[in-house]
Amino acid sequence: MTNIVILTGAGISAESGLGTFRDEGGLWAQHRIEDVATPEGFARNPKLVHDFYNARRAQAAEAVPNSAHLALAELEAKLDGQMLIVTQNVDSLHEKAGSVSVLHMHGRLNGALCASCDHRWEAPLRMTPSDACPACGATSTRPDVVWFGEIPYHMDQIAEALSKADVFVSIGTSGEVYPAANFVAEADHFGAHTIELNLEPSAGASRFAECRFGPASEIVPTWVQEELAR
Ligand code: APR
């Protein structure tokens, strides 16, 4: 039975109306990473950071999965659990599309975290610096997302899945951020067939055995149909 690990990035959600980071006019052209995506930035100005994530959470709440998300959910259902999505995205479009086995290595917009007691809960649409943790009451709540300089989530599970993958597919990511950018090398080391499905060649395109370029809403359903026909 084919064991498939899929890595997704902001590009898979672009056609659902959610901005990417490094494309022309992307999020990192509009905001300074050090202000909105680092622990230091949050300590300096928690309201600025909450406002940044509140805006993204509201946008993500309205977003609808596109045909790429839906095709992956269809493939997972047919593969009877032999498939894992590791997403760098903090939106929940994979889950909205019906995917079940999803690991958010950079956390989730819908998650809230208490920096004092590590309690986690479902975030309200708008978070503010004066929100109190439901468990310990401290007003040190933050979005449960992984910032630069912090350790991504689920790395042990991801390493285990990559070591057993027959196929590794990277979708909609620039390959600029580690450790995700090295997953292709890990999967290749364990003998997986590696595929990049992206709008244009990523920084790591040459490390993939196979590359297909185009909008995810087109090339992902095509690839999924080929997999289902195997
Ligand atoms: N279809 C397929 N790919 C697309 C599409 C599309 N419609 N639109 C854009 N892309 C591709 C771009 O060509 C680019 O390679 O998606 C990629 C988006 O790259 P980034 O904006 O860098 O996003 P991502 O790779 O997810 O960033 C990784 O960086 O800032 C951190 O935590 C953040 O998770 C994020 C991480």
PDB file of C-alpha atoms and ligand atoms in Angstrom:
ATOM      1  CA  MET A   1       0.000   0.000   0.000  1.00  0.00           C
ATOM      2  CA  THR A   2       1.423   3.381  -0.986  1.00  0.00           C
ATOM      3  CA  ASN A   3       2.286   5.570   1.962  1.00  0.00           C
ATOM      4  CA  ILE A   4       2.066   9.255   1.026  1.00  0.00           C
ATOM      5  CA  VAL A   5       3.327  12.292   2.971  1.00  0.00           C
ATOM      6  CA  ILE A   6       2.205  15.669   1.668  1.00  0.00           C
ATOM      7  CA  LEU A   7       3.821  18.974   2.714  1.00  0.00           C
ATOM      8  CA  THR A   8       1.745  22.067   2.016  1.00  0.00           C
ATOM      9  CA  GLY A   9       2.536  25.764   2.150  1.00  0.00           C
ATOM     10  CA  ALA A  10       0.732  29.051   1.629  1.00  0.00           C
ATOM     11  CA  GLY A  11       0.487  28.472  -2.125  1.00  0.00           C
ATOM     12  CA  ILE A  12      -2.200  25.786  -1.725  1.00  0.00           C
ATOM     13  CA  SER A  13      -4.441  28.359  -0.018  1.00  0.00           C
ATOM     14  CA  ALA A  14      -3.667  31.234  -2.417  1.00  0.00           C
ATOM     15  CA  GLU A  15      -6.616  30.401  -4.697  1.00  0.00           C
ATOM     16  CA  SER A  16      -8.860  30.386  -1.630  1.00  0.00           C
ATOM     17  CA  GLY A  17      -7.999  34.059  -1.228  1.00  0.00           C
ATOM     18  CA  LEU A  18      -5.414  33.759   1.569  1.00  0.00           C
ATOM     19  CA  GLY A  19      -2.177  35.667   0.966  1.00  0.00           C
ATOM     20  CA  THR A  20       1.185  33.980   0.656  1.00  0.00           C
ATOM     21  CA  PHE A  21       4.302  35.337   2.361  1.00  0.00           C
ATOM     22  CA  ARG A  22       6.979  35.806  -0.268  1.00  0.00           C
ATOM     23  CA  ASP A  23       5.102  36.366  -3.501  1.00  0.00           C
ATOM     24  CA  GLU A  24       4.828  39.897  -4.913  1.00  0.00           C
ATOM     25  CA  GLY A  25       2.973  41.990  -2.296  1.00  0.00           C
ATOM     26  CA  GLY A  26       2.843  39.068   0.127  1.00  0.00           C
ATOM     27  CA  LEU A  27       2.491  39.216   3.884  1.00  0.00           C
ATOM     28  CA  TRP A  28       6.205  39.821   4.431  1.00  0.00           C
ATOM     29  CA  ALA A  29       6.069  42.788   2.068  1.00  0.00           C
ATOM     30  CA  GLN A  30       3.268  44.271   4.212  1.00  0.00           C
ATOM     31  CA  HIS A  31       4.551  43.469   7.709  1.00  0.00           C
ATOM     32  CA  ARG A  32       8.002  43.110   9.323  1.00  0.00           C
ATOM     33  CA  ILE A  33       8.596  39.521  10.433  1.00  0.00           C
ATOM     34  CA  GLU A  34      10.431  40.772  13.519  1.00  0.00           C
ATOM     35  CA  ASP A  35       7.361  42.756  14.554  1.00  0.00           C
ATOM     36  CA  VAL A  36       4.586  40.171  14.026  1.00  0.00           C
ATOM     37  CA  ALA A  37       6.203  36.707  13.845  1.00  0.00           C
ATOM     38  CA  THR A  38       8.793  36.558  16.627  1.00  0.00           C
ATOM     39  CA  PRO A  39       8.514  36.170  20.439  1.00  0.00           C
ATOM     40  CA  GLU A  40      10.475  39.432  20.778  1.00  0.00           C
ATOM     41  CA  GLY A  41       7.976  41.280  18.598  1.00  0.00           C
ATOM     42  CA  PHE A  42       5.109  39.906  20.690  1.00  0.00           C
ATOM     43  CA  ALA A  43       6.797  40.975  23.928  1.00  0.00           C
ATOM     44  CA  ARG A  44       7.388  44.445  22.474  1.00  0.00           C
ATOM     45  CA  ASN A  45       3.863  45.008  21.188  1.00  0.00           C
ATOM     46  CA  PRO A  46       1.320  42.242  21.848  1.00  0.00           C
ATOM     47  CA  LYS A  47      -1.562  44.323  20.485  1.00  0.00           C
ATOM     48  CA  LEU A  48       0.141  44.700  17.092  1.00  0.00           C
ATOM     49  CA  VAL A  49       0.664  40.937  16.937  1.00  0.00           C
ATOM     50  CA  HIS A  50      -2.892  40.122  18.047  1.00  0.00           C
ATOM     51  CA  ASP A  51      -4.255  42.546  15.432  1.00  0.00           C
ATOM     52  CA  PHE A  52      -2.130  40.865  12.724  1.00  0.00           C
ATOM     53  CA  TYR A  53      -3.448  37.411  13.620  1.00  0.00           C
ATOM     54  CA  ASN A  54      -7.008  38.626  14.259  1.00  0.00           C
ATOM     55  CA  ALA A  55      -7.116  39.928  10.678  1.00  0.00           C
ATOM     56  CA  ARG A  56      -5.734  36.645   9.298  1.00  0.00           C
ATOM     57  CA  ARG A  57      -8.116  34.596  11.511  1.00  0.00           C
ATOM     58  CA  ALA A  58     -11.141  36.565  10.273  1.00  0.00           C
ATOM     59  CA  GLN A  59     -10.042  36.117   6.649  1.00  0.00           C
ATOM     60  CA  ALA A  60      -9.357  32.417   7.138  1.00  0.00           C
ATOM     61  CA  ALA A  61     -12.758  31.943   8.800  1.00  0.00           C
ATOM     62  CA  GLU A  62     -14.422  33.121   5.573  1.00  0.00           C
ATOM     63  CA  ALA A  63     -12.099  31.184   3.237  1.00  0.00           C
ATOM     64  CA  VAL A  64     -13.352  28.133   1.357  1.00  0.00           C
ATOM     65  CA  PRO A  65     -11.193  25.121   0.459  1.00  0.00           C
ATOM     66  CA  ASN A  66     -10.259  25.027  -3.235  1.00  0.00           C
ATOM     67  CA  SER A  67     -10.065  22.009  -5.536  1.00  0.00           C
ATOM     68  CA  ALA A  68      -6.515  21.245  -4.363  1.00  0.00           C
ATOM     69  CA  HIS A  69      -7.606  20.874  -0.714  1.00  0.00           C
ATOM     70  CA  LEU A  70     -10.629  18.845  -1.796  1.00  0.00           C
ATOM     71  CA  ALA A  71      -8.570  16.521  -4.016  1.00  0.00           C
ATOM     72  CA  LEU A  72      -6.182  15.750  -1.138  1.00  0.00           C
ATOM     73  CA  ALA A  73      -9.148  14.941   1.138  1.00  0.00           C
ATOM     74  CA  GLU A  74     -10.533  12.589  -1.546  1.00  0.00           C
ATOM     75  CA  LEU A  75      -7.150  10.863  -1.866  1.00  0.00           C
ATOM     76  CA  GLU A  76      -6.844  10.400   1.902  1.00  0.00           C
ATOM     77  CA  ALA A  77     -10.296   8.818   2.068  1.00  0.00           C
ATOM     78  CA  LYS A  78      -9.408   6.383  -0.729  1.00  0.00           C
ATOM     79  CA  LEU A  79      -5.980   5.549   0.759  1.00  0.00           C
ATOM     80  CA  ASP A  80      -7.614   4.406   3.981  1.00  0.00           C
ATOM     81  CA  GLY A  81      -5.322   6.325   6.299  1.00  0.00           C
ATOM     82  CA  GLN A  82      -2.033   5.719   4.462  1.00  0.00           C
ATOM     83  CA  MET A  83      -1.618   9.446   3.987  1.00  0.00           C
ATOM     84  CA  LEU A  84      -0.466  12.345   6.172  1.00  0.00           C
ATOM     85  CA  ILE A  85      -0.639  16.059   5.424  1.00  0.00           C
ATOM     86  CA  VAL A  86       2.048  18.134   7.137  1.00  0.00           C
ATOM     87  CA  THR A  87       1.075  21.751   6.668  1.00  0.00           C
ATOM     88  CA  GLN A  88       3.068  24.909   7.306  1.00  0.00           C
ATOM     89  CA  ASN A  89      -0.225  26.769   7.024  1.00  0.00           C
ATOM     90  CA  VAL A  90      -2.112  28.031  10.045  1.00  0.00           C
ATOM     91  CA  ASP A  91      -5.459  28.130   8.229  1.00  0.00           C
ATOM     92  CA  SER A  92      -7.815  25.160   8.594  1.00  0.00           C
ATOM     93  CA  LEU A  93      -8.692  24.677   4.934  1.00  0.00           C
ATOM     94  CA  HIS A  94      -7.448  21.075   4.866  1.00  0.00           C
ATOM     95  CA  GLU A  95      -9.836  20.230   7.711  1.00  0.00           C
ATOM     96  CA  LYS A  96     -12.655  22.206   6.085  1.00  0.00           C
ATOM     97  CA  ALA A  97     -12.071  20.121   2.930  1.00  0.00           C
ATOM     98  CA  GLY A  98     -12.454  16.911   4.944  1.00  0.00           C
ATOM     99  CA  SER A  99      -8.834  15.915   5.547  1.00  0.00           C
ATOM    100  CA  VAL A 100      -8.417  14.132   8.877  1.00  0.00           C
ATOM    101  CA  SER A 101      -4.725  13.273   9.208  1.00  0.00           C
ATOM    102  CA  VAL A 102      -3.233  16.781   9.303  1.00  0.00           C
ATOM    103  CA  LEU A 103      -0.274  18.033  11.356  1.00  0.00           C
ATOM    104  CA  HIS A 104       0.091  21.818  11.715  1.00  0.00           C
ATOM    105  CA  MET A 105       3.848  22.205  12.201  1.00  0.00           C
ATOM    106  CA  HIS A 106       3.479  25.999  12.526  1.00  0.00           C
ATOM    107  CA  GLY A 107       0.361  25.854  14.706  1.00  0.00           C
ATOM    108  CA  ARG A 108      -3.163  27.086  13.948  1.00  0.00           C
ATOM    109  CA  LEU A 109      -4.894  30.479  13.813  1.00  0.00           C
ATOM    110  CA  ASN A 110      -7.839  28.845  15.601  1.00  0.00           C
ATOM    111  CA  GLY A 111      -5.609  27.873  18.509  1.00  0.00           C
ATOM    112  CA  ALA A 112      -4.831  29.967  21.602  1.00  0.00           C
ATOM    113  CA  LEU A 113      -1.961  29.302  23.994  1.00  0.00           C
ATOM    114  CA  CYS A 114      -1.184  30.553  27.494  1.00  0.00           C
ATOM    115  CA  ALA A 115       2.488  31.560  27.659  1.00  0.00           C
ATOM    116  CA  SER A 116       2.375  31.046  31.442  1.00  0.00           C
ATOM    117  CA  CYS A 117       0.844  27.581  31.876  1.00  0.00           C
ATOM    118  CA  ASP A 118       0.905  26.157  28.312  1.00  0.00           C
ATOM    119  CA  HIS A 119      -2.896  25.651  28.380  1.00  0.00           C
ATOM    120  CA  ARG A 120      -4.367  25.472  24.853  1.00  0.00           C
ATOM    121  CA  TRP A 121      -7.909  26.249  23.778  1.00  0.00           C
ATOM    122  CA  GLU A 122      -9.895  27.261  20.698  1.00  0.00           C
ATOM    123  CA  ALA A 123      -9.151  30.940  20.049  1.00  0.00           C
ATOM    124  CA  PRO A 124     -11.983  33.487  19.867  1.00  0.00           C
ATOM    125  CA  LEU A 125     -12.164  35.314  16.537  1.00  0.00           C
ATOM    126  CA  ARG A 126     -10.475  38.336  18.136  1.00  0.00           C
ATOM    127  CA  MET A 127      -7.753  37.960  20.757  1.00  0.00           C
ATOM    128  CA  THR A 128      -6.479  40.897  22.847  1.00  0.00           C
ATOM    129  CA  PRO A 129      -3.540  41.338  25.249  1.00  0.00           C
ATOM    130  CA  SER A 130      -5.985  41.516  28.199  1.00  0.00           C
ATOM    131  CA  ASP A 131      -7.542  38.093  27.526  1.00  0.00           C
ATOM    132  CA  ALA A 132      -7.176  35.846  30.568  1.00  0.00           C
ATOM    133  CA  CYS A 133      -6.149  32.219  30.284  1.00  0.00           C
ATOM    134  CA  PRO A 134      -9.194  30.012  31.055  1.00  0.00           C
ATOM    135  CA  ALA A 135      -6.960  27.701  33.108  1.00  0.00           C
ATOM    136  CA  CYS A 136      -4.646  29.932  35.151  1.00  0.00           C
ATOM    137  CA  GLY A 137      -6.136  33.387  34.651  1.00  0.00           C
ATOM    138  CA  ALA A 138      -2.858  34.960  33.513  1.00  0.00           C
ATOM    139  CA  THR A 139      -3.152  37.646  30.840  1.00  0.00           C
ATOM    140  CA  SER A 140      -0.336  36.109  28.791  1.00  0.00           C
ATOM    141  CA  THR A 141      -2.370  34.552  26.000  1.00  0.00           C
ATOM    142  CA  ARG A 142      -1.020  34.348  22.456  1.00  0.00           C
ATOM    143  CA  PRO A 143      -2.010  32.806  19.147  1.00  0.00           C
ATOM    144  CA  ASP A 144      -0.952  29.135  19.120  1.00  0.00           C
ATOM    145  CA  VAL A 145       1.310  29.647  16.103  1.00  0.00           C
ATOM    146  CA  VAL A 146       5.047  28.946  15.808  1.00  0.00           C
ATOM    147  CA  TRP A 147       7.138  32.085  15.372  1.00  0.00           C
ATOM    148  CA  PHE A 148      10.624  32.425  13.924  1.00  0.00           C
ATOM    149  CA  GLY A 149      13.142  31.178  16.467  1.00  0.00           C
ATOM    150  CA  GLU A 150      10.638  28.734  17.980  1.00  0.00           C
ATOM    151  CA  ILE A 151      10.566  24.964  17.515  1.00  0.00           C
ATOM    152  CA  PRO A 152       7.964  23.661  15.024  1.00  0.00           C
ATOM    153  CA  TYR A 153       5.338  21.248  16.348  1.00  0.00           C
ATOM    154  CA  HIS A 154       5.109  17.476  15.730  1.00  0.00           C
ATOM    155  CA  MET A 155       8.682  17.059  14.484  1.00  0.00           C
ATOM    156  CA  ASP A 156       9.036  13.497  15.874  1.00  0.00           C
ATOM    157  CA  GLN A 157       5.834  12.349  14.136  1.00  0.00           C
ATOM    158  CA  ILE A 158       6.947  14.059  10.926  1.00  0.00           C
ATOM    159  CA  ALA A 159      10.387  12.385  10.976  1.00  0.00           C
ATOM    160  CA  GLU A 160       8.712   8.999  11.556  1.00  0.00           C
ATOM    161  CA  ALA A 161       6.289   9.557   8.640  1.00  0.00           C
ATOM    162  CA  LEU A 162       9.072  10.669   6.269  1.00  0.00           C
ATOM    163  CA  SER A 163      11.090   7.549   7.105  1.00  0.00           C
ATOM    164  CA  LYS A 164       8.157   5.386   5.961  1.00  0.00           C
ATOM    165  CA  ALA A 165       6.934   7.414   2.964  1.00  0.00           C
ATOM    166  CA  ASP A 166       6.787   5.815  -0.491  1.00  0.00           C
ATOM    167  CA  VAL A 167       5.841   9.182  -1.992  1.00  0.00           C
ATOM    168  CA  PHE A 168       6.582  12.706  -0.704  1.00  0.00           C
ATOM    169  CA  VAL A 169       4.733  15.599  -2.356  1.00  0.00           C
ATOM    170  CA  SER A 170       5.482  19.270  -1.661  1.00  0.00           C
ATOM    171  CA  ILE A 171       2.692  21.655  -2.636  1.00  0.00           C
ATOM    172  CA  GLY A 172       2.685  25.472  -2.649  1.00  0.00           C
ATOM    173  CA  THR A 173       5.793  26.220  -0.655  1.00  0.00           C
ATOM    174  CA  SER A 174       8.830  28.306  -1.561  1.00  0.00           C
ATOM    175  CA  GLY A 175      11.230  25.960   0.207  1.00  0.00           C
ATOM    176  CA  GLU A 176      12.733  28.970   1.981  1.00  0.00           C
ATOM    177  CA  VAL A 177      12.033  27.963   5.588  1.00  0.00           C
ATOM    178  CA  TYR A 178      13.620  25.083   7.510  1.00  0.00           C
ATOM    179  CA  PRO A 179      13.081  22.419   8.742  1.00  0.00           C
ATOM    180  CA  ALA A 180      10.237  21.955   6.200  1.00  0.00           C
ATOM    181  CA  ALA A 181      12.599  22.762   3.305  1.00  0.00           C
ATOM    182  CA  ASN A 182      14.672  19.707   4.215  1.00  0.00           C
ATOM    183  CA  PHE A 183      11.807  17.199   4.273  1.00  0.00           C
ATOM    184  CA  VAL A 184      12.434  16.357   0.596  1.00  0.00           C
ATOM    185  CA  ALA A 185      16.008  15.298   1.432  1.00  0.00           C
ATOM    186  CA  GLU A 186      14.813  13.199   4.379  1.00  0.00           C
ATOM    187  CA  ALA A 187      12.139  11.461   2.290  1.00  0.00           C
ATOM    188  CA  ASP A 188      14.593  10.897  -0.564  1.00  0.00           C
ATOM    189  CA  HIS A 189      17.118   9.421   1.875  1.00  0.00           C
ATOM    190  CA  PHE A 190      14.537   6.792   2.844  1.00  0.00           C
ATOM    191  CA  GLY A 191      13.767   5.974  -0.790  1.00  0.00           C
ATOM    192  CA  ALA A 192      10.553   7.948  -1.356  1.00  0.00           C
ATOM    193  CA  HIS A 193       9.621   9.250  -4.800  1.00  0.00           C
ATOM    194  CA  THR A 194       9.635  13.042  -4.384  1.00  0.00           C
ATOM    195  CA  ILE A 195       7.337  15.416  -6.273  1.00  0.00           C
ATOM    196  CA  GLU A 196       7.023  19.219  -6.252  1.00  0.00           C
ATOM    197  CA  LEU A 197       3.665  20.694  -7.269  1.00  0.00           C
ATOM    198  CA  ASN A 198       4.086  24.469  -7.295  1.00  0.00           C
ATOM    199  CA  LEU A 199       3.235  27.585  -9.281  1.00  0.00           C
ATOM    200  CA  GLU A 200       6.922  28.004 -10.103  1.00  0.00           C
ATOM    201  CA  PRO A 201      10.185  26.274  -9.154  1.00  0.00           C
ATOM    202  CA  SER A 202      10.835  26.582  -5.405  1.00  0.00           C
ATOM    203  CA  ALA A 203      14.281  27.124  -3.904  1.00  0.00           C
ATOM    204  CA  GLY A 204      14.546  23.368  -3.563  1.00  0.00           C
ATOM    205  CA  ALA A 205      13.075  22.319  -6.923  1.00  0.00           C
ATOM    206  CA  SER A 206      16.286  20.603  -8.069  1.00  0.00           C
ATOM    207  CA  ARG A 207      16.073  18.228  -5.072  1.00  0.00           C
ATOM    208  CA  PHE A 208      12.817  16.650  -6.300  1.00  0.00           C
ATOM    209  CA  ALA A 209      12.657  13.627  -8.611  1.00  0.00           C
ATOM    210  CA  GLU A 210       9.618  15.129 -10.361  1.00  0.00           C
ATOM    211  CA  CYS A 211       8.291  18.701 -10.648  1.00  0.00           C
ATOM    212  CA  ARG A 212       5.038  20.015 -12.071  1.00  0.00           C
ATOM    213  CA  PHE A 213       4.302  23.720 -12.279  1.00  0.00           C
ATOM    214  CA  GLY A 214       0.960  25.494 -12.372  1.00  0.00           C
ATOM    215  CA  PRO A 215      -1.849  26.625 -10.071  1.00  0.00           C
ATOM    216  CA  ALA A 216      -2.492  24.128  -7.267  1.00  0.00           C
ATOM    217  CA  SER A 217      -6.203  24.091  -8.111  1.00  0.00           C
ATOM    218  CA  GLU A 218      -5.260  22.527 -11.465  1.00  0.00           C
ATOM    219  CA  ILE A 219      -2.122  20.438 -10.953  1.00  0.00           C
ATOM    220  CA  VAL A 220      -3.067  18.890  -7.592  1.00  0.00           C
ATOM    221  CA  PRO A 221      -6.402  17.385  -8.748  1.00  0.00           C
ATOM    222  CA  THR A 222      -4.649  16.071 -11.887  1.00  0.00           C
ATOM    223  CA  TRP A 223      -1.946  14.381  -9.813  1.00  0.00           C
ATOM    224  CA  VAL A 224      -4.553  12.983  -7.375  1.00  0.00           C
ATOM    225  CA  GLN A 225      -6.600  11.497 -10.247  1.00  0.00           C
ATOM    226  CA  GLU A 226      -3.448   9.763 -11.523  1.00  0.00           C
ATOM    227  CA  GLU A 227      -2.777   8.370  -8.024  1.00  0.00           C
ATOM    228  CA  LEU A 228      -6.357   7.119  -7.714  1.00  0.00           C
ATOM    229  CA  ALA A 229      -6.104   5.427 -11.106  1.00  0.00           C
ATOM    230  CA  ARG A 230      -3.010   3.441 -10.086  1.00  0.00           C
TER     231      ARG A 230
HETATM  232  N1  APR B   1      -0.626  27.345  -6.700  1.00  0.00           N
HETATM  233  C1  APR B   1       0.537  26.722  -6.359  1.00  0.00           C
HETATM  234  N2  APR B   1       1.590  27.361  -5.795  1.00  0.00           N
HETATM  235  C2  APR B   1       1.444  28.680  -5.555  1.00  0.00           C
HETATM  236  C3  APR B   1       0.272  29.389  -5.876  1.00  0.00           C
HETATM  237  C4  APR B   1      -0.790  28.666  -6.473  1.00  0.00           C
HETATM  238  N3  APR B   1      -1.939  29.255  -6.831  1.00  0.00           N
HETATM  239  N4  APR B   1       0.462  30.698  -5.524  1.00  0.00           N
HETATM  240  C5  APR B   1       1.701  30.781  -4.996  1.00  0.00           C
HETATM  241  N5  APR B   1       2.294  29.578  -5.024  1.00  0.00           N
HETATM  242  C6  APR B   1       3.633  29.217  -4.546  1.00  0.00           C
HETATM  243  C7  APR B   1       4.674  30.291  -4.767  1.00  0.00           C
HETATM  244  O1  APR B   1       5.285  30.118  -6.038  1.00  0.00           O
HETATM  245  C8  APR B   1       5.649  30.010  -3.619  1.00  0.00           C
HETATM  246  O2  APR B   1       6.636  29.064  -4.036  1.00  0.00           O
HETATM  247  O3  APR B   1       3.537  29.050  -3.143  1.00  0.00           O
HETATM  248  C9  APR B   1       4.779  29.380  -2.538  1.00  0.00           C
HETATM  249  C10 APR B   1       4.506  30.308  -1.376  1.00  0.00           C
HETATM  250  O4  APR B   1       5.738  30.549  -0.724  1.00  0.00           O
HETATM  251  P1  APR B   1       5.747  31.400   0.634  1.00  0.00           P
HETATM  252  O5  APR B   1       4.949  32.639   0.441  1.00  0.00           O
HETATM  253  O6  APR B   1       7.182  31.511   1.050  1.00  0.00           O
HETATM  254  O7  APR B   1       4.944  30.500   1.672  1.00  0.00           O
HETATM  255  P2  APR B   1       5.470  29.218   2.442  1.00  0.00           P
HETATM  256  O8  APR B   1       6.433  28.458   1.607  1.00  0.00           O
HETATM  257  O9  APR B   1       4.263  28.511   2.934  1.00  0.00           O
HETATM  258  O10 APR B   1       6.242  29.863   3.692  1.00  0.00           O
HETATM  259  C11 APR B   1       6.760  28.950   4.629  1.00  0.00           C
HETATM  260  O11 APR B   1       7.392  30.797   6.042  1.00  0.00           O
HETATM  261  O12 APR B   1       6.981  32.837   6.981  1.00  0.00           O
HETATM  262  C12 APR B   1       6.936  31.485   7.208  1.00  0.00           C
HETATM  263  O13 APR B   1       5.523  30.494   8.777  1.00  0.00           O
HETATM  264  C13 APR B   1       5.535  31.025   7.490  1.00  0.00           C
HETATM  265  O14 APR B   1       4.621  28.842   7.051  1.00  0.00           O
HETATM  266  C14 APR B   1       5.292  29.936   6.458  1.00  0.00           C
HETATM  267  C15 APR B   1       6.689  29.571   6.001  1.00  0.00           C
END
